[in-house]
Coordinates of C-alpha atoms in Angstrom, one line a residue:
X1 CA 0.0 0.0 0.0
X2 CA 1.0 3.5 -0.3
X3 CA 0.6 4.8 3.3
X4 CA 1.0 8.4 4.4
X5 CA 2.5 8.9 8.2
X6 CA 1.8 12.1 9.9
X7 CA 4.7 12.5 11.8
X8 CA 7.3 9.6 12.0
X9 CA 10.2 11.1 14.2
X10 CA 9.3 10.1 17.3
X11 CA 8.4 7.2 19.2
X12 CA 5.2 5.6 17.8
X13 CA 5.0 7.2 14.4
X14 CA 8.7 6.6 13.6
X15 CA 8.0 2.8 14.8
X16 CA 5.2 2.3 12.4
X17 CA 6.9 3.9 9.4
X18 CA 9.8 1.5 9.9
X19 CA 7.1 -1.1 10.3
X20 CA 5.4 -0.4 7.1
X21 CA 8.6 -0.1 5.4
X22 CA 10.1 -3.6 6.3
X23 CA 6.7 -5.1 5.5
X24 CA 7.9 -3.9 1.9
X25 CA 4.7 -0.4 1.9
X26 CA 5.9 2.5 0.2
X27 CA 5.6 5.4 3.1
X28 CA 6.1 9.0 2.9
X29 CA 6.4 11.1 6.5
X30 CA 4.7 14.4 7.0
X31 CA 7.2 15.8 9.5
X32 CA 9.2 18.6 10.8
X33 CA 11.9 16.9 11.6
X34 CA 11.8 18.4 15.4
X35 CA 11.8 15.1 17.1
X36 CA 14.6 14.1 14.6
X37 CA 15.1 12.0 11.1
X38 CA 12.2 9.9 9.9
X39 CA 13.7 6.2 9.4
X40 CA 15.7 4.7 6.7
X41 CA 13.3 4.2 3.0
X42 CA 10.6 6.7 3.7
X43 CA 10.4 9.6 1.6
X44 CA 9.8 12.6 4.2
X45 CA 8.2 15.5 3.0
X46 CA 9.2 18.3 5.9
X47 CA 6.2 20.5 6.6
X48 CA 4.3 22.2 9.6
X49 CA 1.0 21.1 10.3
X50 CA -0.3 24.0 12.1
X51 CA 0.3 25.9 8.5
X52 CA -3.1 26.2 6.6
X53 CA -1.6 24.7 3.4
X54 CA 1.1 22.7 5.5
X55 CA -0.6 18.8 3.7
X56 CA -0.8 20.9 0.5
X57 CA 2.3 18.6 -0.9
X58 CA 0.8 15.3 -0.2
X59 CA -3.1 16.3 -0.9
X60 CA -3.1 17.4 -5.0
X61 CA -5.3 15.9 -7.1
X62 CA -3.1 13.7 -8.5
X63 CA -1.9 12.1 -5.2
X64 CA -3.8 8.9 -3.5
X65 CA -3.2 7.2 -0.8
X66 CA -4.1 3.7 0.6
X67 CA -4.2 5.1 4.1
X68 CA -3.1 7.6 6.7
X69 CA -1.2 7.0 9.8
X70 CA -2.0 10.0 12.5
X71 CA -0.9 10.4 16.1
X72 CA -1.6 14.3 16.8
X73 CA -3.3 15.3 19.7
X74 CA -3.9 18.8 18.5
X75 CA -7.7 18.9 17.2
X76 CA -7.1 21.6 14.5
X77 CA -4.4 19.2 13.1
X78 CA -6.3 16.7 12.9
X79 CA -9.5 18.7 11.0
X80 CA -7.1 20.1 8.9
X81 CA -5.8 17.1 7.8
X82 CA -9.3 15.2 7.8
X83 CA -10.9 17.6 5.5
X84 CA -7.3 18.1 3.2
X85 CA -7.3 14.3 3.0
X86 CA -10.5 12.8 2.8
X87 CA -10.8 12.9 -0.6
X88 CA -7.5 11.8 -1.4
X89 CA -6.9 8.8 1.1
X90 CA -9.0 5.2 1.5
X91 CA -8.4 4.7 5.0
X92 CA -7.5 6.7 8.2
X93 CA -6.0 5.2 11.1
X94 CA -6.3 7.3 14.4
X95 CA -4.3 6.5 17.3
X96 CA -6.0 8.1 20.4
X97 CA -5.3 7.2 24.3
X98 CA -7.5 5.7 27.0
X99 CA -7.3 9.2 28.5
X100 CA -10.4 9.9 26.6
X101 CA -12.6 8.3 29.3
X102 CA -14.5 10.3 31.9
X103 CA -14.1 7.2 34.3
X104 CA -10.8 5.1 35.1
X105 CA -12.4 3.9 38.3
X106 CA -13.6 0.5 36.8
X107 CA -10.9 -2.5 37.4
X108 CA -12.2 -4.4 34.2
X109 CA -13.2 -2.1 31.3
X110 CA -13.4 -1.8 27.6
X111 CA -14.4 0.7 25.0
X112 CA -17.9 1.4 26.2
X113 CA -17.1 3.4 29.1
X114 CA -18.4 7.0 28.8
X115 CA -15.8 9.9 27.2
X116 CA -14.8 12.9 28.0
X117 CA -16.4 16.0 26.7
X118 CA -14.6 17.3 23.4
X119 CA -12.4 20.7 24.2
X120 CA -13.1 23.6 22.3
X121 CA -11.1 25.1 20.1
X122 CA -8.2 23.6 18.0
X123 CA -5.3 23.8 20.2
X124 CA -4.7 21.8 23.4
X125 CA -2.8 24.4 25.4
X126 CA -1.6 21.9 27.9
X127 CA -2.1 18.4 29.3
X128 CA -4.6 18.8 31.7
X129 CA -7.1 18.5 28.4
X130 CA -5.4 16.0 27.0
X131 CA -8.2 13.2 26.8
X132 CA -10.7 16.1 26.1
X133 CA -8.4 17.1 23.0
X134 CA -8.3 13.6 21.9
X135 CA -11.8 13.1 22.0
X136 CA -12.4 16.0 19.7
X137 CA -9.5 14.3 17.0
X138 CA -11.5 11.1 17.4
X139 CA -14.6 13.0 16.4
X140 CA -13.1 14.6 13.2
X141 CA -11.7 11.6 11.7
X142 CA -15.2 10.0 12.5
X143 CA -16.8 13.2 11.4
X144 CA -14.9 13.3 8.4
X145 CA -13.9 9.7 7.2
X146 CA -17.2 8.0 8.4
X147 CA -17.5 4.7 10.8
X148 CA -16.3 2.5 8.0
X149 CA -13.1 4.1 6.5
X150 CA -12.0 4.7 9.9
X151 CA -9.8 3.0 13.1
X152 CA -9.3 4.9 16.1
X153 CA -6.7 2.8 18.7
X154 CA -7.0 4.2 22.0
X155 CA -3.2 3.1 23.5
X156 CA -2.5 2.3 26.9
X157 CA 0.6 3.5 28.5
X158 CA 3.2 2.3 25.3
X159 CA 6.6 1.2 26.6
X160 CA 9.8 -0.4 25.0
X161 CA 12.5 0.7 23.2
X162 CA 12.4 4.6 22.5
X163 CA 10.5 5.7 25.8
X164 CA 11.3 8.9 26.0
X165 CA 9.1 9.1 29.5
X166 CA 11.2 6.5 31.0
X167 CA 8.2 5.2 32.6
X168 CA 8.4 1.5 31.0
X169 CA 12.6 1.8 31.3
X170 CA 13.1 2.9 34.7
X171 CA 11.8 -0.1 37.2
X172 CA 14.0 -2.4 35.1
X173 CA 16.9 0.3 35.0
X174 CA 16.5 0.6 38.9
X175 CA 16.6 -3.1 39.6
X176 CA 20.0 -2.9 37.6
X177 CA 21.5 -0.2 39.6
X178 CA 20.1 -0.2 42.9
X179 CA 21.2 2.5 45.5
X180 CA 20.2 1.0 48.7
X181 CA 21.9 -1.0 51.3
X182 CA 22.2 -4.5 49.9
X183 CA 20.9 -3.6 46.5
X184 CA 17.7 -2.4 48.5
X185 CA 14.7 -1.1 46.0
X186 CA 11.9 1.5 46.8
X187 CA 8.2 0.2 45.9
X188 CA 4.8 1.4 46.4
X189 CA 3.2 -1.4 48.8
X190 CA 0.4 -1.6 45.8
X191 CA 0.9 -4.7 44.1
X192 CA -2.5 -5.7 43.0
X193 CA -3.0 -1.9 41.2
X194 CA -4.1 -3.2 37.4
X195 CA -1.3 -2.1 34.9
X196 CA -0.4 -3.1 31.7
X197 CA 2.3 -1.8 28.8
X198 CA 2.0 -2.4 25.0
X199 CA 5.0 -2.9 23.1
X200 CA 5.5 0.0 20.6
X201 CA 6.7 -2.5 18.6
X202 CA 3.8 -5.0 19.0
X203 CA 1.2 -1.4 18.6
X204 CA 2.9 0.0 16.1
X205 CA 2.8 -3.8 13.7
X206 CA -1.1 -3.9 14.6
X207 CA -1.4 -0.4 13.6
X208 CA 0.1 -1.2 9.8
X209 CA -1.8 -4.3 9.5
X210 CA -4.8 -2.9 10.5
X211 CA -3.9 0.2 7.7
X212 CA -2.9 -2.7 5.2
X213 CA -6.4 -4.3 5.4
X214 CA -8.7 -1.4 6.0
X215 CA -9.7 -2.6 9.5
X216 CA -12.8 -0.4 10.9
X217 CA -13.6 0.5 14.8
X218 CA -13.1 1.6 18.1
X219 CA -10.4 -0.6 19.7
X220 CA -8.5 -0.5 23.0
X221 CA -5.2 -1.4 22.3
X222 CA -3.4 -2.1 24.9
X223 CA -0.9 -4.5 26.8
X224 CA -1.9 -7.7 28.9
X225 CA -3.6 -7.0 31.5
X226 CA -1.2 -7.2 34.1
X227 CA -0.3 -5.7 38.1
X228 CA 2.2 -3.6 39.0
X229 CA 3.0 -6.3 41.2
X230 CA 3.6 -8.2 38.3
X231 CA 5.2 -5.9 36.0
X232 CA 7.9 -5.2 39.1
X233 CA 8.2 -8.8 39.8
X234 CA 9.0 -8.8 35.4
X235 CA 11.3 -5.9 35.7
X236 CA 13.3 -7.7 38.5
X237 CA 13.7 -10.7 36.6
X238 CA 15.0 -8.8 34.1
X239 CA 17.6 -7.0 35.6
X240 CA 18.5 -9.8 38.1
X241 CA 17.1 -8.0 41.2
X242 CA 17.8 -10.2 44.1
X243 CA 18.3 -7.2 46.8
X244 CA 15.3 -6.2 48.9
X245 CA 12.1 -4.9 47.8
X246 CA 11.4 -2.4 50.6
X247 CA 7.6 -1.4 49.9
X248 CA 5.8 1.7 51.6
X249 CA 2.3 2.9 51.7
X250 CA 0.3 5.3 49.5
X251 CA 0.1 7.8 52.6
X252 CA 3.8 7.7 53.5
X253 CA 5.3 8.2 50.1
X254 CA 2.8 11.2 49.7
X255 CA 4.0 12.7 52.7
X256 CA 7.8 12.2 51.1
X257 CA 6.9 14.2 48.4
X258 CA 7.0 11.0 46.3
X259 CA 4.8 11.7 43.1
X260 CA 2.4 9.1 41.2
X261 CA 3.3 8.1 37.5
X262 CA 5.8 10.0 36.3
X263 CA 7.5 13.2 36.7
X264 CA 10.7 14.2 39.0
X265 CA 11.1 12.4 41.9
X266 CA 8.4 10.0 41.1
X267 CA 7.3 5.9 41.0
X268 CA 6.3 5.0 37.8
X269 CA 3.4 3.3 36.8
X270 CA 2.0 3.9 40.4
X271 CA -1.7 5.6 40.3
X272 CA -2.8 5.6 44.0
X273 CA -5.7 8.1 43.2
X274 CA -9.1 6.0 43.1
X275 CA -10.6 7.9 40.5
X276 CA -7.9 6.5 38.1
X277 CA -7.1 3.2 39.4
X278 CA -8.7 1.6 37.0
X279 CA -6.8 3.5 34.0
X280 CA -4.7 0.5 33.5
X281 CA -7.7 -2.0 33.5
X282 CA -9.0 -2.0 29.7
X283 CA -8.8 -5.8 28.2
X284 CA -8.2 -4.5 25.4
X285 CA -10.0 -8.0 24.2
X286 CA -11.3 -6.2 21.1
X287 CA -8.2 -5.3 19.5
X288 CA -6.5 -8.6 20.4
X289 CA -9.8 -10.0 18.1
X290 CA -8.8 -7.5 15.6
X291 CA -5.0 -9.0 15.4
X292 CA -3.4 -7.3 17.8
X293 CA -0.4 -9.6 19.6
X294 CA 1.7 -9.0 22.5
X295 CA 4.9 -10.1 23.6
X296 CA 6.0 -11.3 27.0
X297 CA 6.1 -7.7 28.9
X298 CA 9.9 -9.1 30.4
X299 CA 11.0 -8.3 26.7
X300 CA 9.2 -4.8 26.2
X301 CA 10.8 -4.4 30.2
X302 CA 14.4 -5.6 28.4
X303 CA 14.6 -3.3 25.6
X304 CA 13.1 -0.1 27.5
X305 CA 15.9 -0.9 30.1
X306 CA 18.6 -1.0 27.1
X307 CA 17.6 2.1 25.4
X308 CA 17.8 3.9 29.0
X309 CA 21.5 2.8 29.2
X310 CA 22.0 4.4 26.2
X311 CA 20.4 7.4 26.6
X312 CA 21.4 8.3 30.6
X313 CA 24.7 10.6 29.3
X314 CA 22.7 13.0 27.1
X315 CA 19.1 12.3 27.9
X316 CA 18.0 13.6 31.4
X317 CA 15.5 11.0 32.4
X318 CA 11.6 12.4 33.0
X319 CA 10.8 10.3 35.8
X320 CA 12.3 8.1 39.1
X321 CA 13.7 9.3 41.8
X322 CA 16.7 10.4 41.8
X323 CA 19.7 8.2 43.8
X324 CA 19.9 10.7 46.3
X325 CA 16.2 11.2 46.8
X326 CA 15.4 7.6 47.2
X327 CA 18.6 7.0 49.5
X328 CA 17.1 9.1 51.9
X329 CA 13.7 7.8 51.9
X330 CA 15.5 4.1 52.1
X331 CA 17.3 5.3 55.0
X332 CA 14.0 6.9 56.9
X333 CA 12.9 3.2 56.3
X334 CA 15.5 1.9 57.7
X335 CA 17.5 0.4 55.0

């Protein structure tokens, strides 16, 4: 097919042009070139979104394309590009995020729980509306391409090799270089909090096959519903952790200043705020019905903990605690 990717310089776009490309597609990038160079054997056509006529080079009426790849989370990109491409273009593939939902309470969900209201206006100016923003992208693709010439994949949290956030990379990463006494590890005493990670490898191959065969819907596309009992227990195995797991609660770390998620001086993948506890929780059963397949998280844990190695000199990482922050809360706990 002849697939158009807007974007392709970072994580996930860049992943599925490389994708598309060793599955033999001919792909052309829309890109800036901000994020960096788009991968080996795609043609890159470098242009700004955000300029009126910035598709004009891949929308004349001579061009088609099989389908479109988009990742934007900036509504007026996406309706620009909806209404430049629709008559050009088969197929558009969406990728959204479970943020969209107004509830993240449930501990089993799927794509029928309730979304967010759409923002207003075409630019998200930060990301406290980022599911509201998404939910107005998802409605301009569906707006513009119809039900049936349209996928919209909302991702989970998307780890593995190129995680820029660090939040898939850094448990495994931690495990390798403890800082307490005897190799001793800080952990949220939360094991049974639903969590799960999706390959970017494993999204971004679903993502080109779905393009590839004009798959249709609404899916949740996300990793295997897992714990972050169980994705620690993974990212020790991984690293060859055998040093002490030193666990303390939701109240204490708050009171430490430790934050959820991500972020400085953070533990990642932790959500100890009911109202999102369930954010991790979607099956994602649909998808996996659709042809989505998922590796053993320990590999995604692996690779995510490789590209940090590489990255620690130049790349400040987004999220952890630092070694003297968590030395200190170790030694408060008596380790």
């Amino acid at each position: 097919m002849r697939l158009l990717v807007l974007g392709g310089t970072a994580m996930l776009g860049r992943a599925v042009a490389e994708q598309a490309v060793a599955d033999g597609h001919d792909v052309t990038c829309v890109a800036r070139g901000v994020a960096g160079e788009v991968p080996d054997g795609v043609a890159w056509v470098r242009a700004d979104r955000d300029a009126p006529d910035g598709l004009a080079p891949v929308t004349d009426a001579t061009t088609r394309w099989n389908a479109v790849v988009d990742v934007s989370r900036q509504p007026g990109q996406v309706r620009r590009a909806v209404a430049a491409l629709e008559p050009v273009a088969e197929h558009y593939v969406f990728v959204s995020t479970g943020n969209v939902y107004a509830v993240h309470s449930g501990l089993t969900t799927d794509e029928s729980v309730p979304l967010l209201p759409p923002l207003e206006g075409d630019v998200m100016e930060d990301m406290s509306t980022y599911g509201e923003a998404k939910v107005a992208c998802e409605a301009a693709v569906l707006d513009g391409f119809g039900a049936d010439r349209s996928l919209v994949a909302r991702a989970g949290l998307i780890g593995g090799p190129g995680d820029a956030s660090g939040r898939s990379g850094w448990w495994p990463w931690r495990f390798a270089h403890p800082v307490g006494d005897g190799g001793a590890v800080l952990a949220p005493d939360d094991p049974t909090l639903p969590m799960a990670v999706i390959d970017v490898r494993d999204l971004s191959a679903w993502l080109v096959r779905c393009a590839d065969s004009r798959t249709s819907g609404t899916y949740d596309a996300v990793g295997d519903p897992d714990t972050l009992g169980g994705l620690l227990s993974a990212a020790r195995d991984v690293a060859g952790h055998t040093g002490p797991l030193v666990t303390a609660s939701a109240t204490w770390l708050a009171e430490h200043g430790v934050q959820e998620w991500m972020g400085e001086d953070s533990l990642p993948l932790w959500i100890s705020d009911s109202e999102w506890r369930g954010f991790g929780a979607h099956t994602g059963a649909a998808a996996v019905a659709a042809g989505l397949t998922r590796r053993p998280v320990t590999e995604t844990l692996r690779d995510a903990a490789a590209y940090e190695e590489t990255r620690e000199a130049t790349d400040p990482r987004r999220c952890g605690l630092s070694d003297g922050t968590e030395r200190r809360l170790l030694g408060l706990l008596g380790h």
